[in-house]
mmCIF file of C-alpha atoms in Angstrom:
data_model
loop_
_atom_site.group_PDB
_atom_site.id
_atom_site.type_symbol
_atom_site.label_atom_id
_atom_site.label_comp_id
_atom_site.label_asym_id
_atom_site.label_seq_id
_atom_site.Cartn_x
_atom_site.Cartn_y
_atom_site.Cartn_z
ATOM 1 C CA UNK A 102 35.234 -19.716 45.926
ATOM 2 C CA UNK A 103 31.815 -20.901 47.114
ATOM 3 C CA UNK A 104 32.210 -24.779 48.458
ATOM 4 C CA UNK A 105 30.135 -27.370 46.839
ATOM 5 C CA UNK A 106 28.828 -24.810 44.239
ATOM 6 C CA UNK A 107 28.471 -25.385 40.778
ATOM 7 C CA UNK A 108 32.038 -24.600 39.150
ATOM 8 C CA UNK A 109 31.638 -22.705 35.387
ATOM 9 C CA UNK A 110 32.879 -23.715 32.817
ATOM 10 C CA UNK A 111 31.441 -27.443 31.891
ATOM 11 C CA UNK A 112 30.716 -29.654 29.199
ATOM 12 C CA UNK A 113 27.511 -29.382 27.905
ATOM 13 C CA UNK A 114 25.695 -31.666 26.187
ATOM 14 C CA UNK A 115 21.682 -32.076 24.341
ATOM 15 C CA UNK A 116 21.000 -35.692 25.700
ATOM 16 C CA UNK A 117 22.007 -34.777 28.876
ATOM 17 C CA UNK A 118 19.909 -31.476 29.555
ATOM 18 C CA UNK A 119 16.267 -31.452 29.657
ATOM 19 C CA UNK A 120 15.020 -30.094 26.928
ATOM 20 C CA UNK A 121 12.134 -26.888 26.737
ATOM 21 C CA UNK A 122 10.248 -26.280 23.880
ATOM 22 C CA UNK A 123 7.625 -23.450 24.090
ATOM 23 C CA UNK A 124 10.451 -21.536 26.050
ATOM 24 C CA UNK A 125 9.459 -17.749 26.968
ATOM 25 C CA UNK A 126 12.298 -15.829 24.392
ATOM 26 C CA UNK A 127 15.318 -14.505 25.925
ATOM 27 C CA UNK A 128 15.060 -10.665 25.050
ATOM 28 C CA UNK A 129 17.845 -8.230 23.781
ATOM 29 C CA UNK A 130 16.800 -4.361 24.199
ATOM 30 C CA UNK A 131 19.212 -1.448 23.328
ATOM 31 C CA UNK A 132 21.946 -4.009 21.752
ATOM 32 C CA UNK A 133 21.284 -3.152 18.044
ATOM 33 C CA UNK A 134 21.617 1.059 17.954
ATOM 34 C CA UNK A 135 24.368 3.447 17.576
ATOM 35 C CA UNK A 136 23.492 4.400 20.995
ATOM 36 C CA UNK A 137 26.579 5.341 23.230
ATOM 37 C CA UNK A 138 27.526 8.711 21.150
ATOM 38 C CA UNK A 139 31.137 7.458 21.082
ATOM 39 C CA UNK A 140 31.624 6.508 24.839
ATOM 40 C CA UNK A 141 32.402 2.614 23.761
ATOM 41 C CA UNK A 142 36.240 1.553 24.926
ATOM 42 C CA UNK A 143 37.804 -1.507 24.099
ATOM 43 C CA UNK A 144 40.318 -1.711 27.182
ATOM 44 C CA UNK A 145 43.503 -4.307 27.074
ATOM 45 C CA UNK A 146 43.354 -5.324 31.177
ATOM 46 C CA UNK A 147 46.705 -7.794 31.146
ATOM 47 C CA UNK A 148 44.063 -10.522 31.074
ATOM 48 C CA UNK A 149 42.100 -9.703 27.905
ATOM 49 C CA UNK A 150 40.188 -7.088 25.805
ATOM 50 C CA UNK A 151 36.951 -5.267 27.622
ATOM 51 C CA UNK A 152 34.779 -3.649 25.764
ATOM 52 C CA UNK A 153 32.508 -0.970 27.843
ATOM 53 C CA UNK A 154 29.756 1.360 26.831
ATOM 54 C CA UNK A 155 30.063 4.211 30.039
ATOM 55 C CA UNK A 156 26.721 4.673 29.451
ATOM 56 C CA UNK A 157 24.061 5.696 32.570
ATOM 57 C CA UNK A 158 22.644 2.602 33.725
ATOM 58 C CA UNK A 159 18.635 3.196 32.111
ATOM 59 C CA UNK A 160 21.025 3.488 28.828
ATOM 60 C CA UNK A 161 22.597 0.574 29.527
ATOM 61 C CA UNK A 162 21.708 -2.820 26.882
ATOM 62 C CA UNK A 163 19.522 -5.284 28.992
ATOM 63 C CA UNK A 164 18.195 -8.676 28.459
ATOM 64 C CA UNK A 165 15.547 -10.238 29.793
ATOM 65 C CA UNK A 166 12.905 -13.359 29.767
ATOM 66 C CA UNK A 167 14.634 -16.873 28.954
ATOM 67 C CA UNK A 168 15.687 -18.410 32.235
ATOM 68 C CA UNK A 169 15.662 -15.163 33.899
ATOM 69 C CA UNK A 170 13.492 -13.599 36.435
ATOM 70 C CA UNK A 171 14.037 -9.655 35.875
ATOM 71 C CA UNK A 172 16.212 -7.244 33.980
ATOM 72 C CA UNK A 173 19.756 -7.461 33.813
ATOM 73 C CA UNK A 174 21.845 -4.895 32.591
ATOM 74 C CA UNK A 175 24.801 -5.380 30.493
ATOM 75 C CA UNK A 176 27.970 -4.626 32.523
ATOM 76 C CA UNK A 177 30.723 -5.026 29.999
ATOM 77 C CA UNK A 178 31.799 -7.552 27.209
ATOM 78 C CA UNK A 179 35.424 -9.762 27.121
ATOM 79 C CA UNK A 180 36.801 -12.446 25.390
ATOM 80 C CA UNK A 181 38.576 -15.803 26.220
ATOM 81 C CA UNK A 182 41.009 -17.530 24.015
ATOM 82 C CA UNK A 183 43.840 -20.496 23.775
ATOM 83 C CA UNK A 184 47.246 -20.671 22.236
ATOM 84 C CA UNK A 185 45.444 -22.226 18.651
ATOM 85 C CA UNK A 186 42.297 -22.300 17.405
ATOM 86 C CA UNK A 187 41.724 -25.787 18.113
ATOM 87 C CA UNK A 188 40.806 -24.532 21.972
ATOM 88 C CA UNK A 189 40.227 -21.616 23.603
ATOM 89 C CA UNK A 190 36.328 -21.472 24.355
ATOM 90 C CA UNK A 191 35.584 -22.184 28.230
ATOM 91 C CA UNK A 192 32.574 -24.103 27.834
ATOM 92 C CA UNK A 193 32.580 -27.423 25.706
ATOM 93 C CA UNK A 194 29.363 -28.796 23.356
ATOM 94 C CA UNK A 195 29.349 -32.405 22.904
ATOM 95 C CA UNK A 196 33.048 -32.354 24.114
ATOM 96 C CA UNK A 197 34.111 -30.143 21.420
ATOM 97 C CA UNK A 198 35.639 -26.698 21.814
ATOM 98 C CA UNK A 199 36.498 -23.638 19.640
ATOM 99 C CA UNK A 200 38.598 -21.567 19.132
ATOM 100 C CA UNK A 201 37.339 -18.791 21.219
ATOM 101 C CA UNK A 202 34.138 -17.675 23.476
ATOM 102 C CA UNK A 203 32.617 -14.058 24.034
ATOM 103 C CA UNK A 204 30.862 -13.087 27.511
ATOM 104 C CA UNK A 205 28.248 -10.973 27.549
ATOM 105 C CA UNK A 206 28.575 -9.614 31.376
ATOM 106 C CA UNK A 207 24.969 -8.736 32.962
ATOM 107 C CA UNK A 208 24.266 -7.572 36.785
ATOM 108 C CA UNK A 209 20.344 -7.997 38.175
ATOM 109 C CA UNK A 210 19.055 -4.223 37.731
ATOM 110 C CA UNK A 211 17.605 -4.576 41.363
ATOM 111 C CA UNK A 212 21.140 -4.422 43.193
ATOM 112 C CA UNK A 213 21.449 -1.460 41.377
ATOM 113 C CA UNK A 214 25.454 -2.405 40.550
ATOM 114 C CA UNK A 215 27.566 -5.209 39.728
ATOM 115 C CA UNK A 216 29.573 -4.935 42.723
ATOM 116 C CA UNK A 217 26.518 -5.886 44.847
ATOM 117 C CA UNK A 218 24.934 -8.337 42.735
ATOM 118 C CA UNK A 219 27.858 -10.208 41.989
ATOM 119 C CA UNK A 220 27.644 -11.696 45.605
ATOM 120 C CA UNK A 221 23.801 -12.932 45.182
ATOM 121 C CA UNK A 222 22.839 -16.070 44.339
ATOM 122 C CA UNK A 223 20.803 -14.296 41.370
ATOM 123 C CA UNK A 224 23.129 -11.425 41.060
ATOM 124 C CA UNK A 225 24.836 -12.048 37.163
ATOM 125 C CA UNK A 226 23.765 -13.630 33.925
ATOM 126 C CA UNK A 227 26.251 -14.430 31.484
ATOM 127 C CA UNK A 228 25.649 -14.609 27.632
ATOM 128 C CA UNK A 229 28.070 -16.997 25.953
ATOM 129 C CA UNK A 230 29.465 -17.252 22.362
ATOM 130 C CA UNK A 231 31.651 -19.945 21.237
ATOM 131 C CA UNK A 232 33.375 -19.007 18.365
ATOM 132 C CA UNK A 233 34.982 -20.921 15.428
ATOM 133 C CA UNK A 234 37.658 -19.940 13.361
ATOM 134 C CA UNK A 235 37.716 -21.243 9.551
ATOM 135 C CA UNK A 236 38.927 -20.000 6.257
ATOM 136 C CA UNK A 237 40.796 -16.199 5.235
ATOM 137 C CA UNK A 238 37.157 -14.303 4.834
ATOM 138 C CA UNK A 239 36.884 -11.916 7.855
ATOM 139 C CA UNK A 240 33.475 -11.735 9.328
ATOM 140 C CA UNK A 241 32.879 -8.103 8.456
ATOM 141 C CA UNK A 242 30.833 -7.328 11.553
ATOM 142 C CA UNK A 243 33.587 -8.732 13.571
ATOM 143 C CA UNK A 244 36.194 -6.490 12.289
ATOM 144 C CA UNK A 245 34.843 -3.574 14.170
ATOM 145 C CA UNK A 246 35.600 -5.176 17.350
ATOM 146 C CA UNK A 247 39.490 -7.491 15.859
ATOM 147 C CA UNK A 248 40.878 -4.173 13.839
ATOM 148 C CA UNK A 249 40.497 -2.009 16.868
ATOM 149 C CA UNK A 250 43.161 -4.931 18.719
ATOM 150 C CA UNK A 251 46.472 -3.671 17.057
ATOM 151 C CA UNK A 252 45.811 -0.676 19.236
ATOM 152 C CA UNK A 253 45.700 -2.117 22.401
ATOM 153 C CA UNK A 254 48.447 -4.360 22.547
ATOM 154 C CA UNK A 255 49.918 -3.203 25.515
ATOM 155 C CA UNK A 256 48.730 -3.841 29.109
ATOM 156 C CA UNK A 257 46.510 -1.192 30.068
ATOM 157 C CA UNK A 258 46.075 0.676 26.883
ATOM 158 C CA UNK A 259 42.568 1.656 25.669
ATOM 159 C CA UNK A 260 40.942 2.426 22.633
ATOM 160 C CA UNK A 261 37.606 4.094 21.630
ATOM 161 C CA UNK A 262 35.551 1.969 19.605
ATOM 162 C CA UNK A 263 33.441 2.127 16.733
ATOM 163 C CA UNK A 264 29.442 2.794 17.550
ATOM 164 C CA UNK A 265 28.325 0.047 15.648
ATOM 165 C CA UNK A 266 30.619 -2.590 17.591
ATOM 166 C CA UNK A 267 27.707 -4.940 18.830
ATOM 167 C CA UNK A 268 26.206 -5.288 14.625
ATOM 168 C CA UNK A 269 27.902 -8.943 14.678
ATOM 169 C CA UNK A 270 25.435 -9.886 17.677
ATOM 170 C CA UNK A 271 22.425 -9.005 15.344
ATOM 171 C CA UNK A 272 23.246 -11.923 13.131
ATOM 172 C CA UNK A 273 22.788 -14.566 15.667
ATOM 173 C CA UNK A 274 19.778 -16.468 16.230
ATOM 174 C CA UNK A 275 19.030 -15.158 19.637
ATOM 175 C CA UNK A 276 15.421 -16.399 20.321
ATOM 176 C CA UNK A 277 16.302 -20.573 20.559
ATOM 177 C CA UNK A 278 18.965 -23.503 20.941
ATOM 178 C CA UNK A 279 20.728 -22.459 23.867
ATOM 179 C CA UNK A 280 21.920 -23.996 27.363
ATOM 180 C CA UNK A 281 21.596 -22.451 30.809
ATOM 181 C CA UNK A 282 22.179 -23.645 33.986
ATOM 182 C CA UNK A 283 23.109 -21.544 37.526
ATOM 183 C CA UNK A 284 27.173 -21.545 38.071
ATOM 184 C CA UNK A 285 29.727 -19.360 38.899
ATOM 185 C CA UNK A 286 32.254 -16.977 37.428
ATOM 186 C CA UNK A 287 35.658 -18.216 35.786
ATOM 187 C CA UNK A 288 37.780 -15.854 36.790
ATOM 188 C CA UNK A 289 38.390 -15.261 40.871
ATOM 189 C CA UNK A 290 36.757 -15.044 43.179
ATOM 190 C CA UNK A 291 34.807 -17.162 41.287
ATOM 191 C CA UNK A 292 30.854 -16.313 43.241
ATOM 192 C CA UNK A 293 28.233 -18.686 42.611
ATOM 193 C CA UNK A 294 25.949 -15.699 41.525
ATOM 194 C CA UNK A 295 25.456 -16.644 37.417
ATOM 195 C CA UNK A 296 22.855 -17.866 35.327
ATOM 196 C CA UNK A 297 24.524 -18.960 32.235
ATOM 197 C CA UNK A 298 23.356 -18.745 28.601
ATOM 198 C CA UNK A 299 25.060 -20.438 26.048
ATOM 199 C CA UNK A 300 24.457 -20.506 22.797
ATOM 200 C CA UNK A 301 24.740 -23.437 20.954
ATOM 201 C CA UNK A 302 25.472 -21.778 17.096
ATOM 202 C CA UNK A 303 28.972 -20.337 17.090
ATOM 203 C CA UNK A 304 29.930 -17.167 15.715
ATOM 204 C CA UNK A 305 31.980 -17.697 12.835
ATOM 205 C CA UNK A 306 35.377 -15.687 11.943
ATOM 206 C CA UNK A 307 38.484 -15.856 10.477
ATOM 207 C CA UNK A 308 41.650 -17.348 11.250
ATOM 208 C CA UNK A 309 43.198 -13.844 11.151
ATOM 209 C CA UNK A 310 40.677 -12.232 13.702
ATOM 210 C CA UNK A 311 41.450 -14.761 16.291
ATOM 211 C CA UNK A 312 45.332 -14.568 15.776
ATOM 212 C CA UNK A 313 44.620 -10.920 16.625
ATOM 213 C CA UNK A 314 43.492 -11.231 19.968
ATOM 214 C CA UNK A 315 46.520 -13.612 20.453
ATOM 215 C CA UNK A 316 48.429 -10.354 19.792
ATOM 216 C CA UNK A 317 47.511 -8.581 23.054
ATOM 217 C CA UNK A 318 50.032 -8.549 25.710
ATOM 218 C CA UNK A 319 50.527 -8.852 29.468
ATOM 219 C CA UNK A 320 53.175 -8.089 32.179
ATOM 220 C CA UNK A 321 55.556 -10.825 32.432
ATOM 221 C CA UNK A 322 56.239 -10.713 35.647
ATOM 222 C CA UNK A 323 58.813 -9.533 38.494
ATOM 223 C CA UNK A 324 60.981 -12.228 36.971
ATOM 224 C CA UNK A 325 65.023 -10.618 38.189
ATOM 225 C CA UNK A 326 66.451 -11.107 35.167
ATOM 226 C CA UNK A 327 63.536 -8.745 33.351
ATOM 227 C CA UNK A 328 62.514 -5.166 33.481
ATOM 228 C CA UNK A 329 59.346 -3.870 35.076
ATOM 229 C CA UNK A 330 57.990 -2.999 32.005
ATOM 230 C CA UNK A 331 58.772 -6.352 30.172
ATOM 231 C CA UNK A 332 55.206 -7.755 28.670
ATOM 232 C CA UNK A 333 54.004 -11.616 26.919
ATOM 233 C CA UNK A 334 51.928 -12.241 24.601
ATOM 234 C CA UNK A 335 48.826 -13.259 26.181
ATOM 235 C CA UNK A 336 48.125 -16.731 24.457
ATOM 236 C CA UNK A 337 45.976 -18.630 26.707
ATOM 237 C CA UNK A 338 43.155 -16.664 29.106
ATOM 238 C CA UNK A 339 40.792 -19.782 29.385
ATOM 239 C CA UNK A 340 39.520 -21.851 32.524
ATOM 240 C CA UNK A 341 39.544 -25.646 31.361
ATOM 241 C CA UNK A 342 36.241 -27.398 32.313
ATOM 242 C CA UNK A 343 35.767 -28.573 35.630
ATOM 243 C CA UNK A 344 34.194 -31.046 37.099
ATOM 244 C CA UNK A 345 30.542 -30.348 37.634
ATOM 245 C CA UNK A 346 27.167 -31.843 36.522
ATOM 246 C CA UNK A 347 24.955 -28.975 36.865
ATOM 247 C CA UNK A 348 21.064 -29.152 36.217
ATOM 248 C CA UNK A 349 21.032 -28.093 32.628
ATOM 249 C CA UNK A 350 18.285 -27.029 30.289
ATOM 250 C CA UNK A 351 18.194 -26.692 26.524
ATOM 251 C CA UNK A 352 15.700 -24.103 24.741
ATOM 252 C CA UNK A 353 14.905 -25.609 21.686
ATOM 253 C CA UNK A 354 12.366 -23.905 20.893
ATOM 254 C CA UNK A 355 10.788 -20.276 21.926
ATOM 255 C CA UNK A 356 7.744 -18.479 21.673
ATOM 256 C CA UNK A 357 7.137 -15.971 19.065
ATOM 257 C CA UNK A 358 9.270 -13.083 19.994
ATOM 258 C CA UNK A 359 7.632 -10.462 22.303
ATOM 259 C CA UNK A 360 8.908 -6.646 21.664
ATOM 260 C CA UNK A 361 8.122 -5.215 25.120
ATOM 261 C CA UNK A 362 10.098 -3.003 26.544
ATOM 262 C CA UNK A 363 12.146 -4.060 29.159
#
């Protein structure tokens, strides 16, 4: 842990960021295609569900623009979740959480890895989903990441998934109305290396495709009385807020879209 560096995740909050309208856009490129031929896993690590492409990194999904300065390729994708869906996300808008959040993992393409940039200052960017849970009616271009769960239950199982797997990000309204601010990871060892981008629309979903994350399972433990092999549920994988009052801004509104390549 870095000391007196901005500690991810916080409560974030309109009236207390200053806002940008006339923002550059925050580009997606190689998110939308059926373009990993199959190579997609979704990957149960004991701490949540991965998805990975194992594609060559100039195959690789990138973003770009927004509060970033260069490309950053997408690394890999996981989720964060509590014991109910009345919290789960990390981060907090206007003090209220959801029931889940989804991190888009990015490294700066000029380290050349994610193992070297995740120990520069500009090193990661983050993309972050809350999501909300409401109602019986799956989300039906969530359910080709939540019915590929029930096969990954178990700690270090793994499971191809489907080519179109990313379709639910294409419904979001990715050019405007998001935070970002310069923080650190939430898991350990926690480097002060990531720009943050958080939307501030959730994804909506189900009751039922939460629940089925809730589903996955860890080791419990080298508890005496247990076996080796003995696994938990894993119902809780989320860092509460802490205590930091980062410079935030809010993009409220964006340019017209530019279609560049990246």
């Amino acid at each position: 842990m870095v000391p007196n560096a901005v500690q991810s995740p916080v409560c974030l909050s309109k009236s207390l960021s200053r806002m940008v309208d006339d923002a550059i856009p925050l580009r997606f490129a190689r998110y939308f295609d059926d373009y990993h031929g199959g190579k997609a896993k979704l990957t149960n690590d004991g701490q949540t569900a991965v998805l990975t492409l194992g594609l060559q990194p100039a195959l690789q999904p990138c973003i770009a623009g927004g509060p970033l300065d260069g490309v950053y390729l997408f690394e890999q994708l996981h989720f964060h979740w509590g014991p109910n869906d009345s919290h789960g996300s990390e981060h907090l808008i206007e003090g209220v959480a959801h029931a889940m959040e989804i991190h888009l993992v990015h490294y700066n393409a000029k380290y050349g890895s994610f193992r070297k940039a995740m120990e520069r200052s500009d090193g990661l960017a983050v993309v972050a989903f809350l999501v909300h849970a409401r109602g019986t009616v799956d989300c039906e271009d969530f359910l080709r990441i939540t019915r590929e769960l029930q096969h990954i239950v178990l700690p270090g199982s793994t499971r191809h998934a489907p080519a179109d797997c990313m379709r639910w990000l294409a419904a979001q309204d990715l050019d405007r109305h998001y935070f970002s601010y310069r923080g650190t990871l939430t898991t350990a060892p926690f480097f002060a290396s990531v720009t943050w981008i958080v939307y501030a629309a959730p994804v909506y979903v189900s009751h039922n495709q939460t629940a089925a994350f809730r589903m996955l399972r860890t080791f419990a433990g080298h508890c005496a009385t247990e076996p080796a092999s003995a696994t938990r549920r894993i119902e809780s994988n989320f860092r509460p807020v802490q205590p930091s009052e980062p410079a935030v801004t809010f993009a409220r509104n964006t340019r017209r879209r530019m279609q560049a390549k990246l």
